[in-house]
CSV table of C-alpha atoms in Angstrom, one decimal:
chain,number,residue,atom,x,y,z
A,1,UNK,CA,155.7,152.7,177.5
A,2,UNK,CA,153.6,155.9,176.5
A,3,UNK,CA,156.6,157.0,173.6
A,4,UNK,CA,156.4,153.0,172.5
A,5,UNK,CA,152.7,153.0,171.9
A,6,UNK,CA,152.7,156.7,170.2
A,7,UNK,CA,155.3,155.3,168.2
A,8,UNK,CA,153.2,152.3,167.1
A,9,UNK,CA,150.1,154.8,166.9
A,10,UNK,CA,151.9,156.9,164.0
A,11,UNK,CA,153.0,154.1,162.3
A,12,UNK,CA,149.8,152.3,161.9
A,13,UNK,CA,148.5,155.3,161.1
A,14,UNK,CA,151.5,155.6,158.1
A,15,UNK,CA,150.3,152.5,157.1
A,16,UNK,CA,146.6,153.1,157.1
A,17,UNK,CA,147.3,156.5,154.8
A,18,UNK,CA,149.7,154.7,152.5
A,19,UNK,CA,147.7,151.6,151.8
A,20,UNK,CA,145.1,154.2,151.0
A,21,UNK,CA,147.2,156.0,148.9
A,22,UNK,CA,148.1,153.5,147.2
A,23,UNK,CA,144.1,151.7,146.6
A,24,UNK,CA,143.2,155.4,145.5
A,25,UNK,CA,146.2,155.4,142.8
A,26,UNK,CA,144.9,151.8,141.5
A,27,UNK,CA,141.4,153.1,141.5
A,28,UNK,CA,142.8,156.4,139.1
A,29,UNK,CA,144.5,153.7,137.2
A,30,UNK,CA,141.6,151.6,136.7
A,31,UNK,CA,139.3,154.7,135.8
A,32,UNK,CA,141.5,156.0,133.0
A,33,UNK,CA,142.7,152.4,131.5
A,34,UNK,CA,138.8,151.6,131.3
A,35,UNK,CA,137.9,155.2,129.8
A,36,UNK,CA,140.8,154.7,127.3
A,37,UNK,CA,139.4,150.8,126.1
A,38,UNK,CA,135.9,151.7,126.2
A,39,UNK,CA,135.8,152.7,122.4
A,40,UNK,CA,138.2,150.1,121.0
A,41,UNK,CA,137.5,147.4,123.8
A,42,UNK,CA,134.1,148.0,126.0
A,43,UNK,CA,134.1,144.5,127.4
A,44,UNK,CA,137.8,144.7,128.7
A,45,UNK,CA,136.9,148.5,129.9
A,46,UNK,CA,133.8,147.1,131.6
A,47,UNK,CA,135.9,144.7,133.6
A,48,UNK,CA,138.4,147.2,134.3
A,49,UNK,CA,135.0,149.6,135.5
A,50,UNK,CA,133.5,146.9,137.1
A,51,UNK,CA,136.5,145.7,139.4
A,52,UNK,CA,136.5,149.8,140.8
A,53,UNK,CA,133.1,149.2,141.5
A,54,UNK,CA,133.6,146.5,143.9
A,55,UNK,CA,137.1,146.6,145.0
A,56,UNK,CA,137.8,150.5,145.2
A,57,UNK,CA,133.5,151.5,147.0
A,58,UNK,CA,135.9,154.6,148.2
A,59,UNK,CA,136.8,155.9,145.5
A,60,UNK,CA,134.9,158.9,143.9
A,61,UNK,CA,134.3,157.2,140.5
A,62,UNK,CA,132.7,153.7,141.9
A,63,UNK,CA,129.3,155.0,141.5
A,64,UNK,CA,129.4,156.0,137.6
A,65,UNK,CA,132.3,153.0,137.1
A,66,UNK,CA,129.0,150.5,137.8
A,67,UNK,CA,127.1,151.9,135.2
A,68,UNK,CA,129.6,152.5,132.7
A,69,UNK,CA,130.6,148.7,133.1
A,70,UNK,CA,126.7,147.8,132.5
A,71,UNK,CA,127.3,150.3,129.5
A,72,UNK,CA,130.6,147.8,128.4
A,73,UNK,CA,129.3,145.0,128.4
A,74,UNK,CA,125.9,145.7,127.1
A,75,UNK,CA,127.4,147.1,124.1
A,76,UNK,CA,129.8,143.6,124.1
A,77,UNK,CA,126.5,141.9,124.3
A,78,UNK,CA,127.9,140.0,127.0
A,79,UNK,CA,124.6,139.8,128.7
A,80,UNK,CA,124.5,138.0,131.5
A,81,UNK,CA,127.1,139.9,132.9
A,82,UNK,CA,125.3,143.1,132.0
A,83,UNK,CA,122.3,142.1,133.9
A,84,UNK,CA,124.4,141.1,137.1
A,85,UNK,CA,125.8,144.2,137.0
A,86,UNK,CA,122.4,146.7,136.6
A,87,UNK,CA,120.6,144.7,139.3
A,88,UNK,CA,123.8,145.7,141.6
A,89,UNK,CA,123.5,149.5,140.3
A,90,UNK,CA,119.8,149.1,141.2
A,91,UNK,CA,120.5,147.5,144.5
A,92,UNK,CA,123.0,150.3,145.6
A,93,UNK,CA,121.4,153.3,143.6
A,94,UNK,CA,117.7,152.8,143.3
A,95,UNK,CA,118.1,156.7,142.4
A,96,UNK,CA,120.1,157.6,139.5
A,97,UNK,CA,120.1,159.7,136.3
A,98,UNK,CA,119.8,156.3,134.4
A,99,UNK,CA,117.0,154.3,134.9
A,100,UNK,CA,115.0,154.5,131.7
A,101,UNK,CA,118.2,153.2,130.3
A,102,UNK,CA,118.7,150.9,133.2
A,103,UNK,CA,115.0,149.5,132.5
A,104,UNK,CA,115.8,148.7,128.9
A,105,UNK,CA,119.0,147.4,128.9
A,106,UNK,CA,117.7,144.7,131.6
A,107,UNK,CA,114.7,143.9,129.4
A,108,UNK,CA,116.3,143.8,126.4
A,109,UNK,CA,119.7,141.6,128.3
A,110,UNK,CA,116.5,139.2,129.7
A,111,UNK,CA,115.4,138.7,126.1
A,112,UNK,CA,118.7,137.9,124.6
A,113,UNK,CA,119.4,135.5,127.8
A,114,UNK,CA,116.7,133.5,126.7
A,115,UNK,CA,117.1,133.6,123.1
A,116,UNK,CA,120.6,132.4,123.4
A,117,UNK,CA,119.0,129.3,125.4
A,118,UNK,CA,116.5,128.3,122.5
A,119,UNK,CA,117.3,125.3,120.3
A,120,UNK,CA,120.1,122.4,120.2
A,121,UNK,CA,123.0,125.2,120.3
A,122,UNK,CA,121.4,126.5,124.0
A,123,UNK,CA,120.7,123.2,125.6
A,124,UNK,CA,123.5,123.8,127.8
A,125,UNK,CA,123.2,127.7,128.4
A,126,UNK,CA,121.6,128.9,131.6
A,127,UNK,CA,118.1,131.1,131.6
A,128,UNK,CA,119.1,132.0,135.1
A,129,UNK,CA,120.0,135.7,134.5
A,130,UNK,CA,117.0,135.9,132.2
A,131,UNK,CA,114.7,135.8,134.9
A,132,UNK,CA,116.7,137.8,137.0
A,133,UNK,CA,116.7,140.6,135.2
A,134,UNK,CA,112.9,140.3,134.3
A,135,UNK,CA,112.1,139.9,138.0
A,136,UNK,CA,114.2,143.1,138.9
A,137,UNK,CA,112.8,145.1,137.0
A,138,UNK,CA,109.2,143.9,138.2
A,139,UNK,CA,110.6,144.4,141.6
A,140,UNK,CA,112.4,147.3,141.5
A,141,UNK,CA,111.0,149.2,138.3
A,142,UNK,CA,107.8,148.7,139.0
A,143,UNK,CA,106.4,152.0,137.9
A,144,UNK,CA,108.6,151.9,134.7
A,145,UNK,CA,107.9,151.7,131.3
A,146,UNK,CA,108.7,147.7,131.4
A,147,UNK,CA,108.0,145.9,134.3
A,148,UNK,CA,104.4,144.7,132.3
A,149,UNK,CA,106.7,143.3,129.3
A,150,UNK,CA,109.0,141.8,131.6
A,151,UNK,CA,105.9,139.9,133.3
A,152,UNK,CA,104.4,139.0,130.3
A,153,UNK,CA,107.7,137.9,129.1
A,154,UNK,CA,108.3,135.7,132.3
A,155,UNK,CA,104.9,134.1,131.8
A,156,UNK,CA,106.0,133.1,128.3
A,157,UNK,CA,109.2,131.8,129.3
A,158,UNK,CA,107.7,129.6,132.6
A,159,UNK,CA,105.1,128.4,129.4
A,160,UNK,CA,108.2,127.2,127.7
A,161,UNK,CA,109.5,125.0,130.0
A,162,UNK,CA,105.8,123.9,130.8
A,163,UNK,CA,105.4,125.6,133.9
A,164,UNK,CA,101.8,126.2,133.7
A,165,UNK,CA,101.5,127.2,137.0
A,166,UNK,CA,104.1,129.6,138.0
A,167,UNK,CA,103.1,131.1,134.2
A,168,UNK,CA,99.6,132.1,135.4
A,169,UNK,CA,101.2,133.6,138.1
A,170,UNK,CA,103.1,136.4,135.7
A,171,UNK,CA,100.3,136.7,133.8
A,172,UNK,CA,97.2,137.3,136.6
A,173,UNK,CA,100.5,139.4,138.3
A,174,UNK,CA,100.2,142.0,135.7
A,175,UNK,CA,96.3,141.7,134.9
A,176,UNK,CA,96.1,142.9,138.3
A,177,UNK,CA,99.0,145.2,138.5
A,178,UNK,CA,98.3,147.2,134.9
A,179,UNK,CA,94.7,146.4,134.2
A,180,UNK,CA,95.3,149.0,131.3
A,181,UNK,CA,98.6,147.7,130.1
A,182,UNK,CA,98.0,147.2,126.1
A,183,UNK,CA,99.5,143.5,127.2
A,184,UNK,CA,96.4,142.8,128.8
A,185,UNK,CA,94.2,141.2,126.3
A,186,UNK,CA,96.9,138.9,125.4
A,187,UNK,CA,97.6,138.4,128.8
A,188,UNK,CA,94.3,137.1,129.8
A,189,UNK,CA,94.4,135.2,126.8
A,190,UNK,CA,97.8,133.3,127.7
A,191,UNK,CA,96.6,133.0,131.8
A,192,UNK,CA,93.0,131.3,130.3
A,193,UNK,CA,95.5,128.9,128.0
A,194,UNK,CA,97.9,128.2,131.5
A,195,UNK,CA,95.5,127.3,133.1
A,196,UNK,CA,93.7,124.7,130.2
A,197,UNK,CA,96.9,123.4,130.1
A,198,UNK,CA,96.8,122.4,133.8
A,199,UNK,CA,93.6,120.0,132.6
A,200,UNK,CA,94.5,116.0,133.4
A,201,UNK,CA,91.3,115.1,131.6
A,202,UNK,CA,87.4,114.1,132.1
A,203,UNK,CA,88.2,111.7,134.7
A,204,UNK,CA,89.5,114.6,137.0
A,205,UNK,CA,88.3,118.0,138.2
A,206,UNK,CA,92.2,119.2,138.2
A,207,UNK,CA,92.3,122.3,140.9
A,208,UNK,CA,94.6,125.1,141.6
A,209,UNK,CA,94.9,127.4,145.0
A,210,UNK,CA,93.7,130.8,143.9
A,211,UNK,CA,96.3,132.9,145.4
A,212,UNK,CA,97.7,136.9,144.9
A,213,UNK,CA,100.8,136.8,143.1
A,214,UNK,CA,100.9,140.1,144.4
A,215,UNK,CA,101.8,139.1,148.0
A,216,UNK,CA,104.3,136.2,149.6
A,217,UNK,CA,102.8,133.1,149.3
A,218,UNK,CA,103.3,131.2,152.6
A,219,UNK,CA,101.7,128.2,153.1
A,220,UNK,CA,99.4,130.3,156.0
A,221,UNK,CA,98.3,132.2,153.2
A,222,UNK,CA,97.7,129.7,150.5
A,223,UNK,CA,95.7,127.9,153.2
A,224,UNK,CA,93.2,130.9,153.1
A,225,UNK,CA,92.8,131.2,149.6
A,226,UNK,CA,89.9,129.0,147.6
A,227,UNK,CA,90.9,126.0,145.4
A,228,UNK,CA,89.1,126.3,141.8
A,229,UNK,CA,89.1,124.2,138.6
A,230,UNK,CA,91.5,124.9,135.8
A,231,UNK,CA,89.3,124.5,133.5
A,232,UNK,CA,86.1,127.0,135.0
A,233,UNK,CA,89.1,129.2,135.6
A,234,UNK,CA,90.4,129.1,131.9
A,235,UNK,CA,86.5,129.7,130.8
A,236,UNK,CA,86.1,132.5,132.8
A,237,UNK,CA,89.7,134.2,131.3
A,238,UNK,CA,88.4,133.6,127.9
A,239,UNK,CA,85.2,134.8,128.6
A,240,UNK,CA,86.6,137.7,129.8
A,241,UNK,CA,88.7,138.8,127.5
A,242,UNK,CA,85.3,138.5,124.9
A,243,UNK,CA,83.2,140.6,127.1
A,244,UNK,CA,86.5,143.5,127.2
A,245,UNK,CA,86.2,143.5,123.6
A,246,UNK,CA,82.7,143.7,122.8
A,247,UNK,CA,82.5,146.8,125.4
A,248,UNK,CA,85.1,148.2,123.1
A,249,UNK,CA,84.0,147.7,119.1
A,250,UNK,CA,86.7,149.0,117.9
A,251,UNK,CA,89.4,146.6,119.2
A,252,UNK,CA,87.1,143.8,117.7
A,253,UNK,CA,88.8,144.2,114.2
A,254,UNK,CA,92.5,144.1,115.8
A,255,UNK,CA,91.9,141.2,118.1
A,256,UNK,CA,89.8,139.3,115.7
A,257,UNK,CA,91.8,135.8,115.4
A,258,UNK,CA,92.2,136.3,119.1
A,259,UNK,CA,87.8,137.0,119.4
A,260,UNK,CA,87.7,133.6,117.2
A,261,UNK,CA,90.0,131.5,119.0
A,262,UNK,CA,88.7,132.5,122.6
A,263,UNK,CA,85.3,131.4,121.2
A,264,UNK,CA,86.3,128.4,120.4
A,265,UNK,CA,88.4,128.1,123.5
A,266,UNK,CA,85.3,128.5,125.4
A,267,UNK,CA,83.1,125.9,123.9
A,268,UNK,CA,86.0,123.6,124.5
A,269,UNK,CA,85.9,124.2,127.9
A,270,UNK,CA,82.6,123.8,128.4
A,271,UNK,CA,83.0,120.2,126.7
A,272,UNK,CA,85.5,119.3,128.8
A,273,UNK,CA,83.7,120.7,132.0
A,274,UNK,CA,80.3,118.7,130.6
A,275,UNK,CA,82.9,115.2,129.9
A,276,UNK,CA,84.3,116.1,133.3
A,277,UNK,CA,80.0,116.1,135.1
A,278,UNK,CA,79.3,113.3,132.8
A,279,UNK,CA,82.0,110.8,133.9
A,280,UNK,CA,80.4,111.5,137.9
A,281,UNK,CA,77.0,110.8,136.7
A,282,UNK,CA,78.0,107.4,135.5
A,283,UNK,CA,80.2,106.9,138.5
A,284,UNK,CA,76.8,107.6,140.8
A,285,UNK,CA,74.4,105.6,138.3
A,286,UNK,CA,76.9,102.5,138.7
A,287,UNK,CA,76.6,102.9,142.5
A,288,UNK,CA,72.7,103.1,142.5
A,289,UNK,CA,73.0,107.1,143.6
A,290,UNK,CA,70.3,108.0,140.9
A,291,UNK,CA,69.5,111.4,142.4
A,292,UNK,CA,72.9,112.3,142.5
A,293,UNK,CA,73.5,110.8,138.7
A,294,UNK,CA,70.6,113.3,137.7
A,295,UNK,CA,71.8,116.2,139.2
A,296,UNK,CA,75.4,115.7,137.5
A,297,UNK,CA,73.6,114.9,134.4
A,298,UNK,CA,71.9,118.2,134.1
A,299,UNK,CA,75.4,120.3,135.2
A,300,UNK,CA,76.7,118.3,131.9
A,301,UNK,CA,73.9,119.3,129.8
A,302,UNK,CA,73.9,122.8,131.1
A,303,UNK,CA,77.2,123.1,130.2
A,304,UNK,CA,76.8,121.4,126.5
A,305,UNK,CA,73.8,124.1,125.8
A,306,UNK,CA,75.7,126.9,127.6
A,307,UNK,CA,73.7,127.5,130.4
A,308,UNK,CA,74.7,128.6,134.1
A,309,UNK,CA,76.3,124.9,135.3
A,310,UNK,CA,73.4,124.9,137.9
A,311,UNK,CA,70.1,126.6,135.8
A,312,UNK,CA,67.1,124.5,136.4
A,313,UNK,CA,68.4,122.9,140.0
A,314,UNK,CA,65.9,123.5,142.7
């Protein structure tokens, strides 16, 4: 019995070192076919570097055979495929020689994603890996030079397909995340406009939970967090983003069509925000409520002269 099992020992064993023999051979092959395409061919050799990646982890070469097949296909401009790839470098080496170039070639991937998906010819093309690669690098790269292009860049696309909400989201992200980012006067520009856009008209006060994009929204958190109106929320932005540039004169002559329209912006909300009182002081005169119609009628007319909604209420 003893010489049976040694006997069935030693050849499991021959079978174990042959099989890796023979994965370590294929994984050689793989690496030099690849490194022989990767001028002529670089999608083909990205294949080639991505299937040692993930079917030879053993091998010596599967680390750098990730990033070369990001290289491949990046240069292929196959770009989906080069995003799926990086976030997988990123996932199993968050520390490597290349993650300025990591960083770009995922933003830049993102961009192309969604430019590809733009107009009749893209109807049927997926954003998916768009916004995967702008959320890893937010994620992951979050100290890098892009992760406040890749939110503002995810705010524009969630804008595109009229996704107000989840828009403000990327934009108050990185107002809050990189209050010094250059993207942050358009940024609060483009959160103030998500958030008008959220307006149903004077007939409703349209409201929105205030929560950190910063932190998991659970519905125990959200329950926490005060409800506001979109469109005191979009004044406020604007008005913002004027007083940042009057405590700095000399952006006033860069941002000037941006100074103008935020102006404007801001007496439009206060019009809609005076419609919006007016409509509830009817509602209450119709009803016989005439202190209540009063006091509404004054938040409208404080709003109309640009007064503090409630100046001149006892």
């Amino acid at each position: 019995m003893a010489e049976s099992e040694r006997i069935a020992r030693e050849e499991r064993e021959k079978k174990a070192a042959d099989e890796r023999t023979a994965e370590a051979k294929r994984a050689d092959e793989l690496w030099a076919d690849a490194l022989r395409k990767q001028a002529t061919d670089p999608e083909d050799a990205a294949d080639d570097f991505k299937e040692l990646a993930e079917e030879h982890k053993t091998s010596p070469h599967a680390e750098e055979a990730r990033w070369l097949a990001a290289e491949g296909y990046f240069r292929a401009q196959e770009w989906s495929d080069t995003i799926g790839v990086l976030i997988e470098y990123l996932k199993t080496n968050p520390v490597n020689p290349h993650l300025p170039d990591v960083e770009r070639m995922l933003y830049e991937s993102s961009v192309h994603v969604f430019e590809g998906a733009r107009g009749f010819s893209g109807i049927f093309r997926s954003r998916k890996s768009g916004y995967d690669g702008l959320k890893a690098i937010v994620e992951r790269v979050p100290q890098g030079t892009y992760a406040d292009d890749a939110l503002l860049a995810l705010g524009d696309q969630y804008v595109d397909e009229e996704d107000y909400e989840t828009a403000a989201l990327q934009y108050r992200n990185l107002l809050l995340r990189y209050p010094d980012s250059e993207w942050s006067f358009r940024a609060r520009l483009k959160l103030a406009d998500a958030y008008l856009a959220r307006d149903q008209g004077p007939a409703y006060h349209a409201g929105f939970v205030d929560v950190d994009p910063r932190t998991p929204v659970t519905p125990q958190a959200t329950a926490t967090r005060p409800v506001r109106s979109v469109v005191e929320a979009a004044k406020e932005e604007y008005q913002a983003f004027l007083d940042r540039i009057a405590a700095d004169p000399g952006r006033r002559a860069e941002y000037a069509n941006e100074v103008a329209y935020a102006e404007g912006r801001v007496a439009e909300c206060r019009s809609r925000l005076a419609a919006k009182n007016q409509v509830i002081a009817d509602w209450c005169a119709g009803r016989g409520q005439a202190g209540a119609a009063e006091c509404y009628q004054r938040f409208a007319q404080n709003e109309v002269e640009g007064r503090p909604w409630s100046a001149g209420m006892p």
